[in-house]
CSV table of C-alpha atoms and ligand atoms in Angstrom, one decimal:
chain,number,residue,atom,x,y,z
V,1411,UNK,CA,232.6,62.1,-72.0
V,1412,UNK,CA,229.8,64.6,-71.6
V,1413,UNK,CA,227.2,61.9,-71.7
V,1414,UNK,CA,229.1,59.9,-69.0
V,1415,UNK,CA,229.2,62.9,-66.7
V,1416,UNK,CA,225.6,63.5,-67.0
V,1417,UNK,CA,224.7,59.9,-66.2
V,1418,UNK,CA,226.9,60.1,-63.1
V,1419,UNK,CA,225.3,63.3,-62.0
V,1420,UNK,CA,221.8,61.9,-62.6
V,1421,UNK,CA,222.4,59.0,-60.3
V,1422,UNK,CA,223.8,61.4,-57.6
V,1423,UNK,CA,221.0,63.9,-57.8
V,1424,UNK,CA,218.0,62.7,-59.6
V,1425,UNK,CA,215.1,61.0,-57.7
V,1426,UNK,CA,214.5,58.7,-60.6
V,1427,UNK,CA,216.7,55.6,-60.4
V,1428,UNK,CA,217.4,55.9,-56.6
V,1429,UNK,CA,216.3,52.6,-55.1
V,1430,UNK,CA,213.6,52.8,-52.4
V,1431,UNK,CA,215.9,51.0,-49.9
V,1432,UNK,CA,219.4,52.4,-49.6
V,1433,UNK,CA,222.4,51.3,-47.6
V,1434,UNK,CA,223.4,54.4,-45.6
V,1435,UNK,CA,227.0,53.4,-45.6
V,1436,UNK,CA,227.0,53.6,-49.4
V,1437,UNK,CA,225.4,57.0,-49.6
V,1438,UNK,CA,227.6,60.0,-50.6
V,1439,UNK,CA,229.1,61.9,-47.7
V,1440,UNK,CA,230.8,65.3,-47.7
V,1441,UNK,CA,232.1,67.9,-45.3
V,1442,UNK,CA,230.5,70.8,-47.3
V,1443,UNK,CA,233.5,72.8,-46.4
V,1444,UNK,CA,233.1,72.4,-42.6
V,1445,UNK,CA,236.3,71.0,-41.0
V,1446,UNK,CA,235.6,67.7,-39.1
V,1447,UNK,CA,232.1,67.2,-40.5
V,1448,UNK,CA,230.8,64.3,-42.4
V,1449,UNK,CA,227.2,64.9,-43.6
V,1450,UNK,CA,225.0,62.3,-45.3
V,1451,UNK,CA,221.5,63.3,-46.5
V,1452,UNK,CA,219.5,60.2,-45.6
V,1453,UNK,CA,216.3,61.6,-47.0
V,1454,UNK,CA,216.2,65.1,-48.5
V,1455,UNK,CA,214.3,67.6,-50.6
V,1456,UNK,CA,216.8,68.1,-53.4
V,1457,UNK,CA,217.9,64.4,-53.5
V,1458,UNK,CA,214.8,62.5,-52.8
V,1459,UNK,CA,211.9,64.8,-53.3
V,1460,UNK,CA,211.0,65.1,-49.6
V,1461,UNK,CA,208.6,68.0,-49.0
V,1462,UNK,CA,207.9,67.9,-45.3
V,1463,UNK,CA,210.9,66.3,-43.5
V,1464,UNK,CA,214.6,65.8,-44.0
V,1465,UNK,CA,216.8,63.3,-42.3
V,1466,UNK,CA,220.5,63.6,-42.0
V,1467,UNK,CA,223.3,61.5,-40.6
V,1468,UNK,CA,226.1,63.8,-39.3
V,1469,UNK,CA,229.4,62.8,-37.7
V,1470,UNK,CA,231.5,65.4,-36.0
V,1471,UNK,CA,235.2,64.8,-35.3
V,1472,UNK,CA,236.5,65.8,-31.8
V,1473,UNK,CA,236.5,69.6,-31.5
V,1474,UNK,CA,234.2,70.2,-34.5
V,1475,UNK,CA,230.8,71.9,-34.3
V,1476,UNK,CA,227.9,73.5,-36.1
V,1477,UNK,CA,227.7,77.3,-36.4
V,1478,UNK,CA,225.6,79.1,-33.8
V,1479,UNK,CA,222.3,79.4,-35.6
V,1480,UNK,CA,218.5,79.6,-35.3
V,1481,UNK,CA,215.6,78.5,-37.5
V,1482,UNK,CA,211.8,78.4,-37.3
V,1483,UNK,CA,211.6,74.7,-38.4
V,1484,UNK,CA,211.4,71.9,-35.8
V,1485,UNK,CA,214.6,69.9,-35.2
V,1486,UNK,CA,215.1,66.6,-33.4
V,1487,UNK,CA,218.4,64.9,-32.7
V,1488,UNK,CA,219.2,61.3,-31.8
V,1489,UNK,CA,222.7,60.7,-30.7
V,1490,UNK,CA,223.9,57.4,-32.2
V,1491,UNK,CA,227.6,57.5,-31.0
V,1492,UNK,CA,229.9,59.5,-28.9
V,1493,UNK,CA,229.0,62.5,-26.7
V,1494,UNK,CA,229.3,66.3,-26.7
V,1495,UNK,CA,227.5,69.5,-25.8
V,1496,UNK,CA,224.4,71.2,-27.1
V,1497,UNK,CA,224.5,74.9,-26.4
V,1498,UNK,CA,221.1,76.5,-26.3
V,1499,UNK,CA,220.1,80.1,-25.7
V,1500,UNK,CA,216.5,79.9,-24.7
V,1501,UNK,CA,216.2,83.5,-23.5
V,1502,UNK,CA,214.7,85.6,-26.3
V,1503,UNK,CA,214.1,88.6,-24.2
V,1504,UNK,CA,217.4,90.2,-25.2
V,1505,UNK,CA,218.5,91.6,-28.5
V,1506,UNK,CA,221.1,88.8,-28.7
V,1507,UNK,CA,221.1,85.1,-27.7
V,1508,UNK,CA,223.3,85.6,-24.7
V,1509,UNK,CA,225.2,83.0,-22.7
V,1510,UNK,CA,223.7,79.6,-23.6
V,1511,UNK,CA,222.7,76.7,-21.4
V,1512,UNK,CA,225.2,73.8,-21.8
V,1513,UNK,CA,223.5,70.4,-22.2
V,1514,UNK,CA,225.4,67.2,-22.1
V,1515,UNK,CA,224.4,64.9,-24.9
V,1516,UNK,CA,225.4,61.3,-25.1
V,1517,UNK,CA,224.9,58.0,-27.0
V,1518,UNK,CA,221.3,57.0,-27.0
V,1519,UNK,CA,220.0,60.4,-25.9
V,1520,UNK,CA,217.6,62.6,-27.8
V,1521,UNK,CA,216.9,66.3,-27.7
V,1522,UNK,CA,214.9,68.8,-29.7
V,1523,UNK,CA,215.6,72.4,-30.4
V,1524,UNK,CA,212.8,74.8,-29.4
V,1525,UNK,CA,211.7,76.7,-32.5
V,1526,UNK,CA,213.8,79.9,-33.1
V,1527,UNK,CA,216.1,79.3,-30.1
V,1528,UNK,CA,219.8,79.9,-31.1
V,1529,UNK,CA,221.9,76.7,-30.7
V,1530,UNK,CA,225.1,75.0,-31.5
V,1531,UNK,CA,226.2,71.4,-31.3
V,1532,UNK,CA,229.8,70.7,-30.4
V,1533,UNK,CA,231.8,67.5,-30.1
V,1534,UNK,CA,233.5,68.3,-26.9
V,1535,UNK,CA,234.7,64.7,-26.4
V,1536,UNK,CA,238.2,64.7,-27.6
V,1537,UNK,CA,238.4,60.9,-27.8
V,1538,UNK,CA,235.5,60.0,-30.0
V,1539,UNK,CA,233.4,61.0,-33.0
V,1540,UNK,CA,229.9,62.4,-32.3
V,1541,UNK,CA,227.4,60.8,-34.6
V,1542,UNK,CA,223.9,62.3,-34.8
V,1543,UNK,CA,220.7,61.5,-36.7
V,1544,UNK,CA,219.1,64.9,-37.4
V,1545,UNK,CA,215.5,65.4,-38.4
V,1546,UNK,CA,214.2,68.8,-39.6
V,1547,UNK,CA,210.7,69.9,-40.8
V,1548,UNK,CA,209.7,72.0,-43.8
V,1549,UNK,CA,212.7,71.8,-46.0
V,1550,UNK,CA,214.6,73.8,-47.2
V,1551,UNK,CA,215.7,75.2,-43.9
V,1552,UNK,CA,215.9,79.0,-43.5
V,1553,UNK,CA,218.9,79.5,-41.2
V,1554,UNK,CA,220.2,82.5,-39.4
V,1555,UNK,CA,223.9,82.3,-38.4
V,1556,UNK,CA,225.5,84.1,-35.6
V,1557,UNK,CA,229.2,84.9,-35.2
V,1558,UNK,CA,229.0,84.7,-31.4
V,1559,UNK,CA,226.3,84.5,-28.7
V,1560,UNK,CA,226.3,88.3,-28.3
V,1561,UNK,CA,225.6,89.2,-31.9
V,1562,UNK,CA,222.1,90.9,-32.2
V,1563,UNK,CA,219.4,88.6,-33.6
V,1564,UNK,CA,218.9,91.2,-36.3
V,1565,UNK,CA,222.5,90.9,-37.4
V,1566,UNK,CA,222.5,87.2,-37.8
V,1567,UNK,CA,223.3,86.3,-41.4
V,1568,UNK,CA,220.5,84.6,-43.4
V,1569,UNK,CA,221.2,81.5,-45.4
V,1570,UNK,CA,218.2,80.5,-47.4
V,1571,UNK,CA,217.5,78.1,-48.9
V,1572,UNK,CA,219.9,75.9,-46.9
V,1573,UNK,CA,220.4,72.8,-49.0
V,1574,UNK,CA,223.3,70.5,-48.4
V,1575,UNK,CA,223.0,69.1,-51.8
V,1576,UNK,CA,222.8,72.4,-53.6
V,1577,UNK,CA,224.6,71.1,-56.7
V,1578,UNK,CA,221.5,68.9,-57.4
V,1579,UNK,CA,219.2,72.0,-57.4
V,1580,UNK,CA,221.7,73.9,-59.6
V,1581,UNK,CA,221.6,71.0,-62.0
V,1582,UNK,CA,217.8,71.1,-62.1
V,1583,UNK,CA,217.9,74.8,-62.9
V,1584,UNK,CA,220.3,74.2,-65.8
V,1585,UNK,CA,218.0,71.5,-67.1
V,1586,UNK,CA,215.1,73.9,-66.9
V,1587,UNK,CA,217.0,76.4,-69.0
V,1588,UNK,CA,217.7,73.9,-71.7
Y,1016,UNK,CA,197.0,59.3,-3.3
Y,1017,UNK,CA,195.2,61.5,-5.8
Y,1018,UNK,CA,198.0,64.0,-5.7
Y,1019,UNK,CA,200.7,61.3,-6.1
Y,1020,UNK,CA,198.9,59.9,-9.2
Y,1021,UNK,CA,198.6,63.3,-10.9
Y,1022,UNK,CA,202.2,64.1,-10.3
Y,1023,UNK,CA,203.2,60.8,-12.0
Y,1024,UNK,CA,200.8,61.4,-14.9
Y,1025,UNK,CA,202.2,64.9,-15.3
Y,1026,UNK,CA,205.8,63.6,-15.7
Y,1027,UNK,CA,204.6,61.0,-18.2
Y,1028,UNK,CA,202.5,63.3,-20.4
Y,1029,UNK,CA,203.1,66.9,-19.7
Y,1030,UNK,CA,205.7,68.9,-21.7
Y,1031,UNK,CA,206.6,70.9,-18.6
Y,1032,UNK,CA,209.2,69.2,-16.6
Y,1033,UNK,CA,210.5,66.9,-19.3
Y,1034,UNK,CA,214.2,67.6,-19.6
Y,1035,UNK,CA,215.5,68.8,-23.0
Y,1036,UNK,CA,218.0,65.9,-23.2
Y,1037,UNK,CA,216.5,62.5,-22.5
Y,1038,UNK,CA,218.0,59.0,-22.3
Y,1039,UNK,CA,216.0,57.0,-24.9
Y,1040,UNK,CA,216.6,53.8,-22.9
Y,1041,UNK,CA,214.7,55.4,-19.9
Y,1042,UNK,CA,211.7,56.6,-21.9
Y,1043,UNK,CA,208.4,54.7,-21.5
Y,1044,UNK,CA,207.7,51.9,-23.9
Y,1045,UNK,CA,204.5,50.1,-24.7
Y,1046,UNK,CA,203.1,47.6,-27.1
Y,1047,UNK,CA,199.9,49.5,-27.4
Y,1048,UNK,CA,198.1,46.2,-27.8
Y,1049,UNK,CA,200.2,45.0,-30.8
Y,1050,UNK,CA,201.8,41.7,-30.1
Y,1051,UNK,CA,205.6,41.8,-30.5
Y,1052,UNK,CA,205.9,45.6,-30.7
Y,1053,UNK,CA,207.8,47.9,-28.4
Y,1054,UNK,CA,207.0,51.5,-29.3
Y,1055,UNK,CA,208.8,54.5,-27.8
Y,1056,UNK,CA,207.8,58.1,-28.7
Y,1057,UNK,CA,211.2,59.8,-29.0
Y,1058,UNK,CA,209.6,63.1,-29.9
Y,1059,UNK,CA,205.8,63.5,-30.2
Y,1060,UNK,CA,202.9,65.9,-30.5
Y,1061,UNK,CA,201.0,64.7,-27.4
Y,1062,UNK,CA,204.1,64.2,-25.2
Y,1063,UNK,CA,206.5,66.9,-26.3
Y,1064,UNK,CA,204.5,69.5,-28.2
Y,1065,UNK,CA,205.9,68.7,-31.6
Y,1066,UNK,CA,203.8,70.2,-34.4
Y,1067,UNK,CA,205.6,69.3,-37.6
Y,1068,UNK,CA,207.4,66.0,-37.0
Y,1069,UNK,CA,207.3,62.9,-34.8
Y,1070,UNK,CA,210.2,60.5,-34.2
Y,1071,UNK,CA,209.5,57.0,-32.9
Y,1072,UNK,CA,211.8,54.1,-31.9
Y,1073,UNK,CA,210.0,50.8,-32.7
Y,1074,UNK,CA,211.2,47.3,-32.1
Y,1075,UNK,CA,209.4,44.3,-33.7
Y,1076,UNK,CA,210.0,40.8,-32.4
Y,1077,UNK,CA,210.4,38.1,-35.0
Y,1078,UNK,CA,207.2,37.6,-36.9
Y,1079,UNK,CA,205.6,40.8,-35.7
Y,1080,UNK,CA,204.5,43.6,-38.1
Y,1081,UNK,CA,202.5,46.7,-38.7
Y,1082,UNK,CA,199.0,46.6,-40.1
Y,1083,UNK,CA,198.7,47.2,-43.9
Y,1084,UNK,CA,198.0,51.0,-44.0
Y,1085,UNK,CA,198.4,54.2,-46.0
Y,1086,UNK,CA,198.7,57.9,-45.0
Y,1087,UNK,CA,199.3,61.2,-46.8
Y,1088,UNK,CA,202.1,62.2,-44.4
Y,1089,UNK,CA,205.7,61.6,-45.3
Y,1090,UNK,CA,207.4,58.7,-43.5
Y,1091,UNK,CA,211.1,57.8,-43.4
Y,1092,UNK,CA,212.6,54.7,-41.7
Y,1093,UNK,CA,216.2,54.1,-40.6
Y,1094,UNK,CA,216.9,50.5,-39.7
Y,1095,UNK,CA,219.1,50.4,-36.6
Y,1096,UNK,CA,219.1,46.6,-35.9
Y,1097,UNK,CA,218.0,43.4,-37.5
Y,1098,UNK,CA,216.4,42.9,-40.9
Y,1099,UNK,CA,212.9,42.3,-42.4
Y,1100,UNK,CA,210.6,43.1,-45.3
Y,1101,UNK,CA,208.8,46.3,-46.3
Y,1102,UNK,CA,205.8,45.5,-48.4
Y,1103,UNK,CA,204.8,48.4,-50.7
Y,1104,UNK,CA,201.9,48.6,-53.1
Y,1105,UNK,CA,202.9,51.5,-55.4
Y,1106,UNK,CA,200.2,50.8,-58.0
Y,1107,UNK,CA,197.3,53.2,-57.3
Y,1108,UNK,CA,195.6,52.4,-60.6
Y,1109,UNK,CA,193.3,49.7,-59.1
Y,1110,UNK,CA,190.5,50.0,-56.6
Y,1111,UNK,CA,192.7,48.1,-54.1
Y,1112,UNK,CA,196.4,48.1,-53.3
Y,1113,UNK,CA,197.1,44.6,-54.9
Y,1114,UNK,CA,200.1,42.4,-54.6
Y,1115,UNK,CA,202.9,44.5,-53.0
Y,1116,UNK,CA,206.6,44.8,-53.9
Y,1117,UNK,CA,208.8,43.0,-51.3
Y,1118,UNK,CA,211.7,45.1,-50.3
Y,1119,UNK,CA,214.5,43.6,-48.1
Y,1120,UNK,CA,215.4,46.0,-45.3
Y,1121,UNK,CA,218.5,45.6,-43.2
Y,1122,UNK,CA,220.6,47.2,-40.5
Y,1123,UNK,CA,221.9,50.6,-41.6
Y,1124,UNK,CA,219.5,50.9,-44.5
Y,1125,UNK,CA,216.9,53.6,-45.0
Y,1126,UNK,CA,213.7,53.8,-47.0
Y,1127,UNK,CA,210.8,56.2,-47.3
Y,1128,UNK,CA,207.2,55.5,-48.1
Y,1129,UNK,CA,205.8,57.3,-51.1
Y,1130,UNK,CA,202.8,59.4,-49.9
Y,1131,UNK,CA,199.5,57.5,-49.9
Y,1132,UNK,CA,201.0,54.1,-51.0
Y,1133,UNK,CA,199.8,51.2,-48.9
Y,1134,UNK,CA,202.6,49.5,-46.9
Y,1135,UNK,CA,203.4,47.1,-44.2
Y,1136,UNK,CA,206.7,46.5,-42.3
Y,1137,UNK,CA,207.3,42.9,-41.2
Y,1138,UNK,CA,210.1,41.4,-39.1
Y,1139,UNK,CA,210.6,38.4,-41.4
Y,1140,UNK,CA,213.9,37.5,-39.7
Y,1141,UNK,CA,213.0,34.8,-37.1
Y,1142,UNK,CA,216.4,35.1,-35.3
Y,1143,UNK,CA,216.5,38.8,-34.4
Y,1144,UNK,CA,214.5,41.8,-33.4
Y,1145,UNK,CA,214.0,44.5,-36.0
Y,1146,UNK,CA,214.6,48.0,-34.6
Y,1147,UNK,CA,213.5,51.0,-36.6
Y,1148,UNK,CA,213.7,54.8,-36.1
Y,1149,UNK,CA,210.6,56.2,-37.7
Y,1150,UNK,CA,210.0,59.8,-38.7
Y,1151,UNK,CA,206.6,61.1,-39.8
Y,1152,UNK,CA,205.5,64.6,-40.8
Y,1153,UNK,CA,202.4,66.6,-39.8
Y,1154,UNK,CA,201.3,64.8,-36.6
Y,1155,UNK,CA,198.9,63.5,-35.7
Y,1156,UNK,CA,198.9,60.8,-38.5
Y,1157,UNK,CA,195.6,60.1,-40.3
Y,1158,UNK,CA,195.9,56.4,-41.1
Y,1159,UNK,CA,193.8,54.1,-43.3
Y,1160,UNK,CA,194.0,50.5,-42.3
Y,1161,UNK,CA,193.5,47.5,-44.7
Y,1162,UNK,CA,192.5,44.0,-43.7
Y,1163,UNK,CA,194.4,42.6,-46.7
Y,1164,UNK,CA,196.0,43.8,-50.0
Y,1165,UNK,CA,192.8,43.3,-51.9
Y,1166,UNK,CA,190.5,45.4,-49.8
Y,1167,UNK,CA,189.3,48.4,-51.7
Y,1168,UNK,CA,190.9,51.7,-50.9
Y,1169,UNK,CA,187.5,53.1,-50.0
Y,1170,UNK,CA,186.9,50.3,-47.5
Y,1171,UNK,CA,190.1,50.9,-45.5
Y,1172,UNK,CA,189.2,51.8,-41.9
Y,1173,UNK,CA,190.2,55.4,-40.9
Y,1174,UNK,CA,192.0,55.9,-37.6
Y,1175,UNK,CA,192.4,59.6,-36.8
Y,1176,UNK,CA,193.9,61.1,-35.0
Y,1177,UNK,CA,196.5,58.4,-34.6
Y,1178,UNK,CA,198.3,59.1,-31.3
Y,1179,UNK,CA,200.3,56.5,-29.6
Y,1180,UNK,CA,200.2,58.4,-26.4
Y,1181,UNK,CA,196.4,59.0,-26.5
Y,1182,UNK,CA,196.2,58.9,-22.7
Y,1183,UNK,CA,198.1,62.1,-22.6
Y,1184,UNK,CA,195.6,63.9,-24.8
Y,1185,UNK,CA,192.7,62.5,-22.8
Y,1186,UNK,CA,194.3,63.9,-19.7
Y,1187,UNK,CA,194.6,67.3,-21.4
Y,1188,UNK,CA,190.9,67.2,-22.3
Y,1189,UNK,CA,190.0,66.3,-18.7
Y,1190,UNK,CA,192.1,69.2,-17.5
Y,1191,UNK,CA,190.4,71.5,-20.0
Y,1192,UNK,CA,187.0,70.5,-18.5
Y,1193,UNK,CA,188.0,71.3,-15.0
U,2228,ZN,ZN1,219.7,73.6,-36.0
U,2229,ZN,ZN1,203.3,54.1,-42.4
């Protein structure tokens, strides 16, 4: 049984044995504890050995959203399905993000997040899932999370490294210890 | 007339005035002299001030293809429509790429190019366009182009910097000189 489990884990996490061309609809998806989210790592640091970019496919059920957060890596979104709202606080003059701009995002639109600007993506369309292709630079992301738009920048909670597929890294560490 | 032209150019190339959310179907597309290609820079260094990633939407008519080339930046593809073949020479033992692997690529599949491996994407489906979302790291790309799979690595022709939207950079240089 132990052998069987480790073989399964290897095919989930290890970069050896993952075919070069993969069917996205057969890739593992998970909510990672966020209600309404389906996240698929299309190309990732932990899973596929990416060093400079990660690509994710994320689907948000109506009403679901990301946390309010900021990061110094670049981020580009392509909306594949549905519509929603991107909230963006571009004013960095204050001690806190402040009331954000509301940007309508829609199928076949693209937008990028200016580096270090606090932002939040929200599926505000109650009738349809919002599906996004997300690209970030320099994995793993170093993310600062805000409780609300008026929390001081200095109080935002750091999550680093931000790996979706953390279990794969943990496994690597365990292997290193053996 | 001169003022009108520069206003048009500014909205095509300058990062000021480009809205944060853009409709991809309204973005400029061009073949850049490659028969059968439609290229759209979704997020780019020259056009949008990207420093760490670029995102392109490329459509290949049946029979059309990229040159055989290699680069040290990371590259990830997501196939949005159609099917085709990715040729990949992963053997770097020889002085030349050699006969490549043929990988079938299809709608909703993803693949990445191992850094520095020579590769070529070909729409080998004669009935349908092949549409790809392409992500590269560290723009501008430094690309080495091969005439065929048996050309020595050292003879591959360097194209650097590889900007699709070169006209925008030229315009910048002209501005700098003024
Ligand atoms: Zn973000
Ligand atoms: Zn390439």
